[in-house]
CSV table of C-alpha atoms in Angstrom, one decimal:
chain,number,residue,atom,x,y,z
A,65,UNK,CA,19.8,29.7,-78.7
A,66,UNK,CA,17.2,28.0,-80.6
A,67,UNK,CA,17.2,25.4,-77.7
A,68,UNK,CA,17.2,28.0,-74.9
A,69,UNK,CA,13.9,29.7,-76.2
A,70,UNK,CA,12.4,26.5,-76.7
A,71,UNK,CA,12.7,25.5,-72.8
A,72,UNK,CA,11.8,29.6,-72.0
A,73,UNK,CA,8.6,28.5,-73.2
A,74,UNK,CA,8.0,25.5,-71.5
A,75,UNK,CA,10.0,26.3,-68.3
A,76,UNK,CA,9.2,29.9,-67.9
A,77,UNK,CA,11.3,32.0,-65.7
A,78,UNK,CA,10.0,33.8,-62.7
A,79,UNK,CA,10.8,37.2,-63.9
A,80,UNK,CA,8.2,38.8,-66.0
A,81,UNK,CA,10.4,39.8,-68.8
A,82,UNK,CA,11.8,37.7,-71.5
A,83,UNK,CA,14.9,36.5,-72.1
A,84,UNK,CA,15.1,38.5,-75.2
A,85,UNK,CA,13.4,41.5,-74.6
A,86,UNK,CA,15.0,43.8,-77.5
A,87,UNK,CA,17.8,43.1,-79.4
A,88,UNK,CA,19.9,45.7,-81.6
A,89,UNK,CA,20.5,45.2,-85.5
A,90,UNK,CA,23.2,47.9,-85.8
A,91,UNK,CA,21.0,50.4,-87.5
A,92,UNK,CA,19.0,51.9,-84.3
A,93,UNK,CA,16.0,49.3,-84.9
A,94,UNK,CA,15.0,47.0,-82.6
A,95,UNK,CA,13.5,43.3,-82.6
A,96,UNK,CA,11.6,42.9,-80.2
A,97,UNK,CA,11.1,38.8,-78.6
A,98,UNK,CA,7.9,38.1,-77.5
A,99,UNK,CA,6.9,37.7,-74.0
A,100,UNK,CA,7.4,34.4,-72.4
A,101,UNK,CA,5.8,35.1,-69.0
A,102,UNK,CA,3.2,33.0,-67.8
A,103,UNK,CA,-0.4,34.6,-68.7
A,104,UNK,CA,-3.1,34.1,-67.3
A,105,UNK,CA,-5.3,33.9,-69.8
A,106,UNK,CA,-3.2,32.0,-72.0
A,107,UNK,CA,-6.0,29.4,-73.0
A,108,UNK,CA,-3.3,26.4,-73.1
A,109,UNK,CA,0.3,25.1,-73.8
A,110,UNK,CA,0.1,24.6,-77.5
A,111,UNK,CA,-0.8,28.4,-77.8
A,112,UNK,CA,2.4,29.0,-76.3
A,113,UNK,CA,4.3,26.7,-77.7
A,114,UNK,CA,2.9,27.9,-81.6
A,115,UNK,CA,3.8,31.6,-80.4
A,116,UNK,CA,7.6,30.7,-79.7
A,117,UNK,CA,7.8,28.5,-83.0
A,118,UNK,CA,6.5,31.8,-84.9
A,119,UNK,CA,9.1,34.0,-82.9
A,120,UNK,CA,12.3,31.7,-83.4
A,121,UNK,CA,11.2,31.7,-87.4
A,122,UNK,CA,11.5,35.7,-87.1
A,123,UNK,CA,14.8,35.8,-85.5
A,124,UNK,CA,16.1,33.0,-88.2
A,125,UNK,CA,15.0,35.0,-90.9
A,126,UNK,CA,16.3,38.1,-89.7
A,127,UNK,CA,20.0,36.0,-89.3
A,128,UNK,CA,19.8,35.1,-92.1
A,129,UNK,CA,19.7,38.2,-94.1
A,130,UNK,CA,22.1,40.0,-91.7
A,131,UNK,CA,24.8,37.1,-92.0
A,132,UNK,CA,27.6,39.9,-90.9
A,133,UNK,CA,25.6,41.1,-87.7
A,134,UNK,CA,25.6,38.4,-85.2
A,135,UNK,CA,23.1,39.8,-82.1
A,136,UNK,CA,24.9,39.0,-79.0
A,137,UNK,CA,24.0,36.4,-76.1
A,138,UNK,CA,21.1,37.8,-73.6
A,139,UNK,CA,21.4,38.5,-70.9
A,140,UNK,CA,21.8,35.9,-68.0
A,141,UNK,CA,18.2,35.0,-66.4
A,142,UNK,CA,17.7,33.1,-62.9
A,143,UNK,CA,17.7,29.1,-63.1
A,144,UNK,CA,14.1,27.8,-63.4
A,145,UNK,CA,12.8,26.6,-59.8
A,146,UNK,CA,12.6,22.9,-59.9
A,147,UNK,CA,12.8,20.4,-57.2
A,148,UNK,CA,16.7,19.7,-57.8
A,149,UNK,CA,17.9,22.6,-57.7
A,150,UNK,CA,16.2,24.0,-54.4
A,151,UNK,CA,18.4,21.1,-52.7
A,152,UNK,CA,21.3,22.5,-50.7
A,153,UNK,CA,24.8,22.1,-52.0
A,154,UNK,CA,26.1,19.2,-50.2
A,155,UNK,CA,28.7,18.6,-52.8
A,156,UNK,CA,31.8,20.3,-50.7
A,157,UNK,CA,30.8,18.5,-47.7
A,158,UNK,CA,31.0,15.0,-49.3
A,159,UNK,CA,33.9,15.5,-50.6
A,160,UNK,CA,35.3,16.7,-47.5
A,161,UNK,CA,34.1,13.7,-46.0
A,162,UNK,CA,35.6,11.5,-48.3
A,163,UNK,CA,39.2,13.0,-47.8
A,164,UNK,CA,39.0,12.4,-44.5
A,165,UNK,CA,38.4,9.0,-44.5
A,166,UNK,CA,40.3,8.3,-47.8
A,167,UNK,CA,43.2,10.2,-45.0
A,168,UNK,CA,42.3,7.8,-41.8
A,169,UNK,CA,42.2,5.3,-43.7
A,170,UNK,CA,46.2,5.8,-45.4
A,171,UNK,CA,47.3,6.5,-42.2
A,172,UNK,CA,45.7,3.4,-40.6
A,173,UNK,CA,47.7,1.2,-42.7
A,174,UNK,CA,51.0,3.2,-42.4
A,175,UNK,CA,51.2,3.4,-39.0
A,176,UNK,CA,53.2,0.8,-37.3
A,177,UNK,CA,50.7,-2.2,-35.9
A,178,UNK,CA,51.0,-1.2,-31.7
A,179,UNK,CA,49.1,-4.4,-31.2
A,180,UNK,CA,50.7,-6.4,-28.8
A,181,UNK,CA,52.6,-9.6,-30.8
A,182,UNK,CA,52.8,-11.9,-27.7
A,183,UNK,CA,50.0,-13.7,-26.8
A,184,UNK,CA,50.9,-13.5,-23.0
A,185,UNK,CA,50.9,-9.9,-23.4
A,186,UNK,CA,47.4,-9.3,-23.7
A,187,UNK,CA,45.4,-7.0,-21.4
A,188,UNK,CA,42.9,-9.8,-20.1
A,189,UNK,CA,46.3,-11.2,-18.7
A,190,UNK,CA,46.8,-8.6,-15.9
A,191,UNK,CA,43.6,-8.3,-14.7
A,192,UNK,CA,42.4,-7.6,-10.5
A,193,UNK,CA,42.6,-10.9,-9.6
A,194,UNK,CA,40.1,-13.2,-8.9
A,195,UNK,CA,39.0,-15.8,-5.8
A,196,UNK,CA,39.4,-20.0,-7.3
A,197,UNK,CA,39.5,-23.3,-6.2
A,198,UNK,CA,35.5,-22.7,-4.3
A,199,UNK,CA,36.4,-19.1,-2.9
A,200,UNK,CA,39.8,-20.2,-1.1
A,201,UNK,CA,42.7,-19.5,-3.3
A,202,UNK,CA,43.1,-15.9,-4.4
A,203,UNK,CA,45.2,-15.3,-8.0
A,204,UNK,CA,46.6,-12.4,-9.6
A,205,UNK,CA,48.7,-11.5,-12.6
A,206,UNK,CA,52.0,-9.1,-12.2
A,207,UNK,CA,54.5,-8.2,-15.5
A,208,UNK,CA,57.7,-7.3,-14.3
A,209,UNK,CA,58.7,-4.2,-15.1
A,210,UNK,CA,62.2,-2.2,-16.0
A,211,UNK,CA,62.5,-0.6,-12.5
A,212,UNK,CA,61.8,-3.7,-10.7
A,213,UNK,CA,64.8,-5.3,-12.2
A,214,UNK,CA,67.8,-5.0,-10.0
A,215,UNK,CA,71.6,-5.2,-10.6
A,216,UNK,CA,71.6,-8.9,-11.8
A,217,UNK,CA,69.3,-8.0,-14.4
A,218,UNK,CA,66.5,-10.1,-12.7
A,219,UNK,CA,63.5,-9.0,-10.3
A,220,UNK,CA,64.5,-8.2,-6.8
A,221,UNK,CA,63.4,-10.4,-4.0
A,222,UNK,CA,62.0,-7.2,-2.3
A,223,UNK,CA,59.9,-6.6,-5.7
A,224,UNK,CA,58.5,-10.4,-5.3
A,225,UNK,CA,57.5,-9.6,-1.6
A,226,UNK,CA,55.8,-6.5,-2.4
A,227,UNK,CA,53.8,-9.1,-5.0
A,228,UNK,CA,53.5,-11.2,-1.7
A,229,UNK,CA,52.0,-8.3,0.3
A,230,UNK,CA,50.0,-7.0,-3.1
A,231,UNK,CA,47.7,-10.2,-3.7
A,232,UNK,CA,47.3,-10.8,0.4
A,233,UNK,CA,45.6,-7.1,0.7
A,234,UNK,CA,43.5,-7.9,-2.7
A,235,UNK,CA,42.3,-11.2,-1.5
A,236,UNK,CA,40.9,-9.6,1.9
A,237,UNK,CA,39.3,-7.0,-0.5
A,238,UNK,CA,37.9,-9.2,-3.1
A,239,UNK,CA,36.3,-11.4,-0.6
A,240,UNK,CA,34.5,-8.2,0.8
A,241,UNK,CA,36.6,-8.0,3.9
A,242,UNK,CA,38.2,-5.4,4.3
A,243,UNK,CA,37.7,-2.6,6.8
A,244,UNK,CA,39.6,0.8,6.9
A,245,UNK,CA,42.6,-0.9,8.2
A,246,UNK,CA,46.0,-1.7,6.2
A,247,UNK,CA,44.4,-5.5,5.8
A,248,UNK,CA,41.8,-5.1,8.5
A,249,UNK,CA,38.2,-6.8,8.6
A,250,UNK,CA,35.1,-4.8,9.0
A,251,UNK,CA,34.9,-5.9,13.0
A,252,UNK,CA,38.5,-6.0,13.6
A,253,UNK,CA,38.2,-2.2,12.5
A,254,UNK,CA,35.4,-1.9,15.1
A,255,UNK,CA,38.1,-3.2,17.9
A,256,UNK,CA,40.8,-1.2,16.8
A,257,UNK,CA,43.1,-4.2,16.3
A,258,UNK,CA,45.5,-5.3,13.1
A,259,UNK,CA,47.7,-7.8,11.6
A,260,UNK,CA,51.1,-8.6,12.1
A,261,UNK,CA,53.8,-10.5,10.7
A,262,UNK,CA,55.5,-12.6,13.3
A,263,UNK,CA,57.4,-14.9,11.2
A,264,UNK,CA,58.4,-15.3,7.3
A,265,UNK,CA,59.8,-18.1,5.1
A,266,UNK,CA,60.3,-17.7,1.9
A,267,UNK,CA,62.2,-20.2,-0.9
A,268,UNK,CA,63.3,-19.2,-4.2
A,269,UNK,CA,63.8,-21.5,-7.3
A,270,UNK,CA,64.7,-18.6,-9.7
A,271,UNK,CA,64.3,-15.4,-10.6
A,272,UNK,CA,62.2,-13.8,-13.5
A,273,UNK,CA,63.6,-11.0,-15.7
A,274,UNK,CA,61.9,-8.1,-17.4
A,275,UNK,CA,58.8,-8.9,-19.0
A,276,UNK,CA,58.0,-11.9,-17.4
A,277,UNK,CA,54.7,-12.1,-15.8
A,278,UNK,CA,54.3,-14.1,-12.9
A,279,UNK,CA,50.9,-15.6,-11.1
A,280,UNK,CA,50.7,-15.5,-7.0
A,281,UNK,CA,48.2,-17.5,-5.4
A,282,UNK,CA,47.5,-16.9,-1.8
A,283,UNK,CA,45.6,-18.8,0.9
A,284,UNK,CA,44.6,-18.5,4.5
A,285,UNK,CA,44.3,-21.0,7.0
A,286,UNK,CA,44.4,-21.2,10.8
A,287,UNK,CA,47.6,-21.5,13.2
A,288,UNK,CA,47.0,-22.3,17.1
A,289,UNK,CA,44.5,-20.2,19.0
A,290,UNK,CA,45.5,-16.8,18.0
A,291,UNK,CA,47.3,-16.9,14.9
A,292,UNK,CA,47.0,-17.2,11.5
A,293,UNK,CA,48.7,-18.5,8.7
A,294,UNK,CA,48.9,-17.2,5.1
A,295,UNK,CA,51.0,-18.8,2.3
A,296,UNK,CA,51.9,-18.2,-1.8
A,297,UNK,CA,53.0,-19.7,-4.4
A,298,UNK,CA,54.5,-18.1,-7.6
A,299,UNK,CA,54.6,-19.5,-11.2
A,300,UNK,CA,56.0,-18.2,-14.5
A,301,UNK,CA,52.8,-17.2,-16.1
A,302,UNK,CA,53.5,-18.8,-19.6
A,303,UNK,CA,55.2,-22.2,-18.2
A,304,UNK,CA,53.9,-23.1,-14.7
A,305,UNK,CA,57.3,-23.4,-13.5
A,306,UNK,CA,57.7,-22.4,-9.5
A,307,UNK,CA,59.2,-19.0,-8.9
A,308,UNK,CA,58.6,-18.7,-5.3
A,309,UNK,CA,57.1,-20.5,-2.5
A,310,UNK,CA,56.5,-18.8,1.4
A,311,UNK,CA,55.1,-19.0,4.3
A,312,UNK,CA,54.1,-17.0,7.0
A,313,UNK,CA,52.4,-16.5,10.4
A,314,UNK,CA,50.4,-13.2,11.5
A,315,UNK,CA,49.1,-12.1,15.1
A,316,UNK,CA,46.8,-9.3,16.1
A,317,UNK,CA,47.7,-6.1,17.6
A,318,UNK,CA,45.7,-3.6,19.0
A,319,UNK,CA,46.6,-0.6,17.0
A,320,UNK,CA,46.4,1.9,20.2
A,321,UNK,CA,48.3,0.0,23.1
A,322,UNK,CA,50.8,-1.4,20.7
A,323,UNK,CA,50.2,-5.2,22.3
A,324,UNK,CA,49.3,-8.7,21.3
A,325,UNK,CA,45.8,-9.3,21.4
A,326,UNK,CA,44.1,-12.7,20.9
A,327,UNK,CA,41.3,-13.2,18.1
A,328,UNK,CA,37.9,-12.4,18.8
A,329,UNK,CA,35.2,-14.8,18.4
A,330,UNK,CA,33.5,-12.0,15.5
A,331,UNK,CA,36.8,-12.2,13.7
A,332,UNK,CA,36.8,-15.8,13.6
A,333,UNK,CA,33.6,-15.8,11.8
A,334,UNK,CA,34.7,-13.6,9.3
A,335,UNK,CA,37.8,-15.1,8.2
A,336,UNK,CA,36.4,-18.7,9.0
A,337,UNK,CA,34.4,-19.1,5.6
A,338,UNK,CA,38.2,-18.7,4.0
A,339,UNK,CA,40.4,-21.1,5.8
A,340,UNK,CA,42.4,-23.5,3.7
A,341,UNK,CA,44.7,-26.3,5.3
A,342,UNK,CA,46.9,-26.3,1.6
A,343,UNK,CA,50.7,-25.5,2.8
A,344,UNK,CA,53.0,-24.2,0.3
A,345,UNK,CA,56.6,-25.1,2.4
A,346,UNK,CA,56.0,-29.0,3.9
A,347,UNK,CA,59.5,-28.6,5.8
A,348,UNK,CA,59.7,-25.5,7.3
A,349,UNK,CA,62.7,-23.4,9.3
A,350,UNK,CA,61.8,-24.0,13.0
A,351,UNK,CA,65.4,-23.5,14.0
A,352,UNK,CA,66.3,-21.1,16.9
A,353,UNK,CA,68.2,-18.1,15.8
A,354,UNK,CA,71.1,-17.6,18.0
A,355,UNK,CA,71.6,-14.1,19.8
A,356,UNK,CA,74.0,-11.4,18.9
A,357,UNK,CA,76.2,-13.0,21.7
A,358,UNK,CA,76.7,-15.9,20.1
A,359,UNK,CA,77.3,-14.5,16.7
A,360,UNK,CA,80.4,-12.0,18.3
A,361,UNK,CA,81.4,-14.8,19.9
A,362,UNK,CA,82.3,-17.1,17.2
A,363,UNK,CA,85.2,-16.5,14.2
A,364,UNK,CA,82.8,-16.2,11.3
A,365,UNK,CA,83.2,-13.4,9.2
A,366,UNK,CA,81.0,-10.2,10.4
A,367,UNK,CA,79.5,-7.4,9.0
A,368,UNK,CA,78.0,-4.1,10.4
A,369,UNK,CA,75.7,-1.3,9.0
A,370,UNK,CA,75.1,1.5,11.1
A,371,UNK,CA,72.9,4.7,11.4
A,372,UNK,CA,69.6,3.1,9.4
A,373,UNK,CA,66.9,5.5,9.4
A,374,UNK,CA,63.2,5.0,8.1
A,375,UNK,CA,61.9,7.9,5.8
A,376,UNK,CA,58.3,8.4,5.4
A,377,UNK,CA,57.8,6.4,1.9
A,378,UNK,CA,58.9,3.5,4.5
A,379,UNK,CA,56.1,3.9,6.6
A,380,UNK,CA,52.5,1.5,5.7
A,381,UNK,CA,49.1,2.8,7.0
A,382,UNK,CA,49.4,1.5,10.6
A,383,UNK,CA,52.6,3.7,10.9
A,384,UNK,CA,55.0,1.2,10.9
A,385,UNK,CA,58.0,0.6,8.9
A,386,UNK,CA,56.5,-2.1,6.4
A,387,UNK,CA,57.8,-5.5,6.8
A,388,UNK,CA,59.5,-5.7,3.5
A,389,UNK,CA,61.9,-2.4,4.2
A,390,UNK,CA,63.6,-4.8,6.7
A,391,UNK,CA,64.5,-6.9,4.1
A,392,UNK,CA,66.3,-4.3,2.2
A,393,UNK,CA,67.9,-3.3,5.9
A,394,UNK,CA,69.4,-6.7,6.1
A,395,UNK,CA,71.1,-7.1,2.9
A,396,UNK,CA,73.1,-3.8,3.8
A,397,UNK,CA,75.2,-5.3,5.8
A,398,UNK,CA,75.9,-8.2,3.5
A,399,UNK,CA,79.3,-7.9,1.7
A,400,UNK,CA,79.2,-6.7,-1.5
A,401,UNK,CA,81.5,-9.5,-2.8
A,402,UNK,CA,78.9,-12.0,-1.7
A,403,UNK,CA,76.0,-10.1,-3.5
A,404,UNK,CA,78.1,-10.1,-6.4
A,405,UNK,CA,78.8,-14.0,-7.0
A,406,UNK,CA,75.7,-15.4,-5.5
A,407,UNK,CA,72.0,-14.9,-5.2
A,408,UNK,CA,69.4,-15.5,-2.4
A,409,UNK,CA,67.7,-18.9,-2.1
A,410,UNK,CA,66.2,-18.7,0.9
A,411,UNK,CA,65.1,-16.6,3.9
A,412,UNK,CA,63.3,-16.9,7.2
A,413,UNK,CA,62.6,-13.7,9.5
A,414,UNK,CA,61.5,-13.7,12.7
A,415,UNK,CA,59.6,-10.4,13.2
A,416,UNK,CA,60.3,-9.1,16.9
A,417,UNK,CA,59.7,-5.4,17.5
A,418,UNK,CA,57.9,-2.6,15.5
A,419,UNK,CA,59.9,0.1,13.9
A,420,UNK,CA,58.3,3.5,14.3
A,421,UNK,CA,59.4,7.0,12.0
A,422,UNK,CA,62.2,7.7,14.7
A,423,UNK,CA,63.8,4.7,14.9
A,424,UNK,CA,67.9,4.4,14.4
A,425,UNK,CA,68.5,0.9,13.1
A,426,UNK,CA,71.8,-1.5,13.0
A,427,UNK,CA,72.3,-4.3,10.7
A,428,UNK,CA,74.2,-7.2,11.6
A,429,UNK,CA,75.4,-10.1,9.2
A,430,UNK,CA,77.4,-13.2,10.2
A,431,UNK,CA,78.6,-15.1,7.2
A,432,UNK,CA,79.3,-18.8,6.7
A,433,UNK,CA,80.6,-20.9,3.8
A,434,UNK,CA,79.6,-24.6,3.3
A,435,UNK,CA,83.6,-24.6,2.0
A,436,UNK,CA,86.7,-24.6,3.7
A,437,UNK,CA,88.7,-23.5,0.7
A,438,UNK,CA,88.6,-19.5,-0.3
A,439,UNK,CA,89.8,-20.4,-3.6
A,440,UNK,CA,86.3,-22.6,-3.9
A,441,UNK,CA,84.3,-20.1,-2.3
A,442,UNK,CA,82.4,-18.7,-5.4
A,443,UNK,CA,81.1,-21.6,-6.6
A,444,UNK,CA,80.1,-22.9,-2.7
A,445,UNK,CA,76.8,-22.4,-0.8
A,446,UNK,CA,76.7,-19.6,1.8
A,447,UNK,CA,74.1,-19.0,4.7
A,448,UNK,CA,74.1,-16.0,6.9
A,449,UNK,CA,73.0,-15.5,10.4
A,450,UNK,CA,71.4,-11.4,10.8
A,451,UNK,CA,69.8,-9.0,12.7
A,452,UNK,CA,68.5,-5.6,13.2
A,453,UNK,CA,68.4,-3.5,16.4
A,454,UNK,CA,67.7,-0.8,17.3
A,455,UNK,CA,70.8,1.7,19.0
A,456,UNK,CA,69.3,1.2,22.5
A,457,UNK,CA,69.6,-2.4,22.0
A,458,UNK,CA,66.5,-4.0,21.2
A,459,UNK,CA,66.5,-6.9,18.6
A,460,UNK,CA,63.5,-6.1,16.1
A,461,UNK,CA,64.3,-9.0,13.2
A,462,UNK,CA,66.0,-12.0,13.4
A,463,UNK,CA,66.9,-13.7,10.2
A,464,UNK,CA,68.7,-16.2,8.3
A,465,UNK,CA,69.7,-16.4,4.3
A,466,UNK,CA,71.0,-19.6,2.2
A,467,UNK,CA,73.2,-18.4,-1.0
A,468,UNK,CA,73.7,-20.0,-4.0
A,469,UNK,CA,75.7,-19.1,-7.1
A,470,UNK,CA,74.8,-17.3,-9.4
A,471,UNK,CA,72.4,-19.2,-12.4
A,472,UNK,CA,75.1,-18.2,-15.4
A,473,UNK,CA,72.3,-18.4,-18.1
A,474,UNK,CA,70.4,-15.4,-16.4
A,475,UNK,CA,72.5,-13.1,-18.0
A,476,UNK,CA,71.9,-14.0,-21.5
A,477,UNK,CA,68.1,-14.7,-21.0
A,478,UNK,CA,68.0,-11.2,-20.0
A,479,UNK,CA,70.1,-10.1,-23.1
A,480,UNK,CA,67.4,-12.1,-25.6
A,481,UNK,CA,64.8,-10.1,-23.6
A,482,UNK,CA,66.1,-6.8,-23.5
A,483,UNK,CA,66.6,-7.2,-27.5
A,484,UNK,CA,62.9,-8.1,-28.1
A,485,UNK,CA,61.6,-5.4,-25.9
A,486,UNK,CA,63.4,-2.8,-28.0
């Protein structure tokens, strides 16, 4: 108490009364405490200080003869106004603060690390694409995914052309050609003309699985006076081993008449500035497919789908059934035992007629085994002769496959994959 009158009288509160104004001693008498209040005329702090020494030595003496009578604890008074204590509270909100990140921070370090833990599987890995090798090569990046993977646990060959057919359109784009056609240059746009594929060769050395990523190059370069020739190569993204190698050759349409149309002299400068004379197949297929003659006549084995229909999902932006749909079409007709025991090595197509929304396709597949012996037949080579017509009796593709047995370790590649993707 002593203490609390002594700071009264150098911190004086802002009411005017004092702490102790009056103060009972049991027999109706009063003590009365003596002003602390500032005063104005107070001449100085000493004065002040001497009058609260003189009243603490009342209120001692009067304790001390009323040992029995304790006086009870004033009443509360306001806080003196001082610097620190006209700051806001910020107290709570630092502490709140603090729990928070003390929380972030626990959960940071308990939650499992989603970081990728291959090095190949890094974001920078699957990027656009980008034009090399002085602006004539055009590479891109593609992981293979679950539903790419078909029912030998490997990538499809129709997945790998879509890659084909992906990093063809993004190299026309990235090299600032591309009109509002499917693959069109800005003045081929103006002459209402477009590529087509007239002729396809494609070799594979093996298949990836899930979670591979592959890397396509693609290159343009010119064939004859009105063609064009555009080529790939795929590698295994972590070992540079060849995937796939192909080959193809592409002719202008005008999109309205439906014709052949040769290559104007402003479309040669366009694509001129890109031309590269690198070939990805040396020894290409330049055999003549035989006709559907031929292949009834003969005792090879033969297969018939019927009744092929193109939905709308099948159709590209020039409103035609996109070139790798006839691929799928042709391995209908294959036999299912051959699909089974062996895998595609090689194609050629020969691209004949357009297939439009209404179309009704049939697919025909003659097969022959390099072996004599049915017993040997799994473990033999196989090539096919195929084609698709339409029901009035127009050929549209021509093709040819070579067959190989199936690689035995794919099956427990994919099995080492599928446990590390879990």
């Amino acid at each position: 108490m002593v203490a609390s009158i002594a700071t009264s009288a150098f911190f004086p509160a802002s009411s005017g009364k004092s702490p102790l104004s009056k103060t009972s001693n049991g027999s109706g008498e009063t003590v009365k405490a003596v002003n602390f209040s500032p005063n104005p005329t107070t001449p100085s702090q000493s004065t002040r200080a001497k009058s609260a020494i003189k009243a603490v030595s009342k209120v001692e003496d009067y304790a001390a003869t009323e040992p029995d009578r304790v006086a009870p604890p004033p009443p509360s008074s306001p806080a003196p106004r001082t610097i620190y204590n006209q700051l806001p509270d910020v107290s709570f909100w630092l502490a709140t603060v603090m729990a928070i990140v003390i929380a972030a921070a626990d959960r940071h370090f308990t939650l499992p690390d989603w970081r990728p833990k291959r090095p190949d599987m890094l974001s920078d890995a699957f990027s656009f694409g980008k034009i090399v090798q002085d602006g004539l090569v055009f590479k891109q990046n593609f992981l293979i995914r679950s539903y790419e993977i078909g029912a030998d646990q490997t990538a499809s060959i129709e997945t790998l052309m879509n890659h084909l057919q992906e990093t063809a359109l993004n190299h026309v784009r990235s090299a600032g050609l591309l009109g509002d056609g499917f693959g069109c240059t800005p003045e081929m746009t103006k002459k209402n003309l477009i590529w087509v594929v007239s002729k396809m060769q494609v070799l594979v050395d093996h298949y990836p699985i899930w979670g591979d990523i592959v890397e396509v190059e693609t290159w343009v370069g010119s064939h004859g006076k009105n063609g064009l020739r555009r080529d790939w190569h795929i590698r295994d993204y972590n070992s540079g081993q060849t995937i796939l190698r192909a080959t193809s050759l592409w002719v202008m349409m005008n999109k309205l008449t439906r014709k052949l149309a040769k290559i104007p002299e402003e479309v040669r400068d366009e694509i001129r500035p890109y031309l590269c004379e690198r070939m990805s197949i040396v020894d290409e297929d330049n055999r003549k497919f035989p006709k559907l003659e031929e292949l009834n006549g003969n005792s090879a084995e033969k297969h018939l789908r019927k009744g092929l229909t193109p939905r709308w999902g099948d159709l590209d932006m020039n409103q035609h059934v996109n070139n790798v749909k006839y691929i799928g079409w042709i391995l209908e007709s294959a036999p299912m035992a051959m699909l089974e025991k062996h895998e595609l090595a090689g194609m050629t197509l020969e691209y004949r007629r357009e297939c439009g929304k209404d179309s009704i396709v049939q697919s025909h597949t003659t097969v022959y085994s390099d072996c004599t012996n049915s017993a040997s037949q799994d473990s033999a080579s196989i090539h096919c002769e195929h084609l698709l017509s339409l029901e009035s009796g127009a050929n549209m593709v021509k093709a040819r496959t070579a067959w190989r047995p199936k690689q035995v370790q794919n099956k427990s590649i994919v099995g080492t994959a599928s446990t590390a993707h879990a």
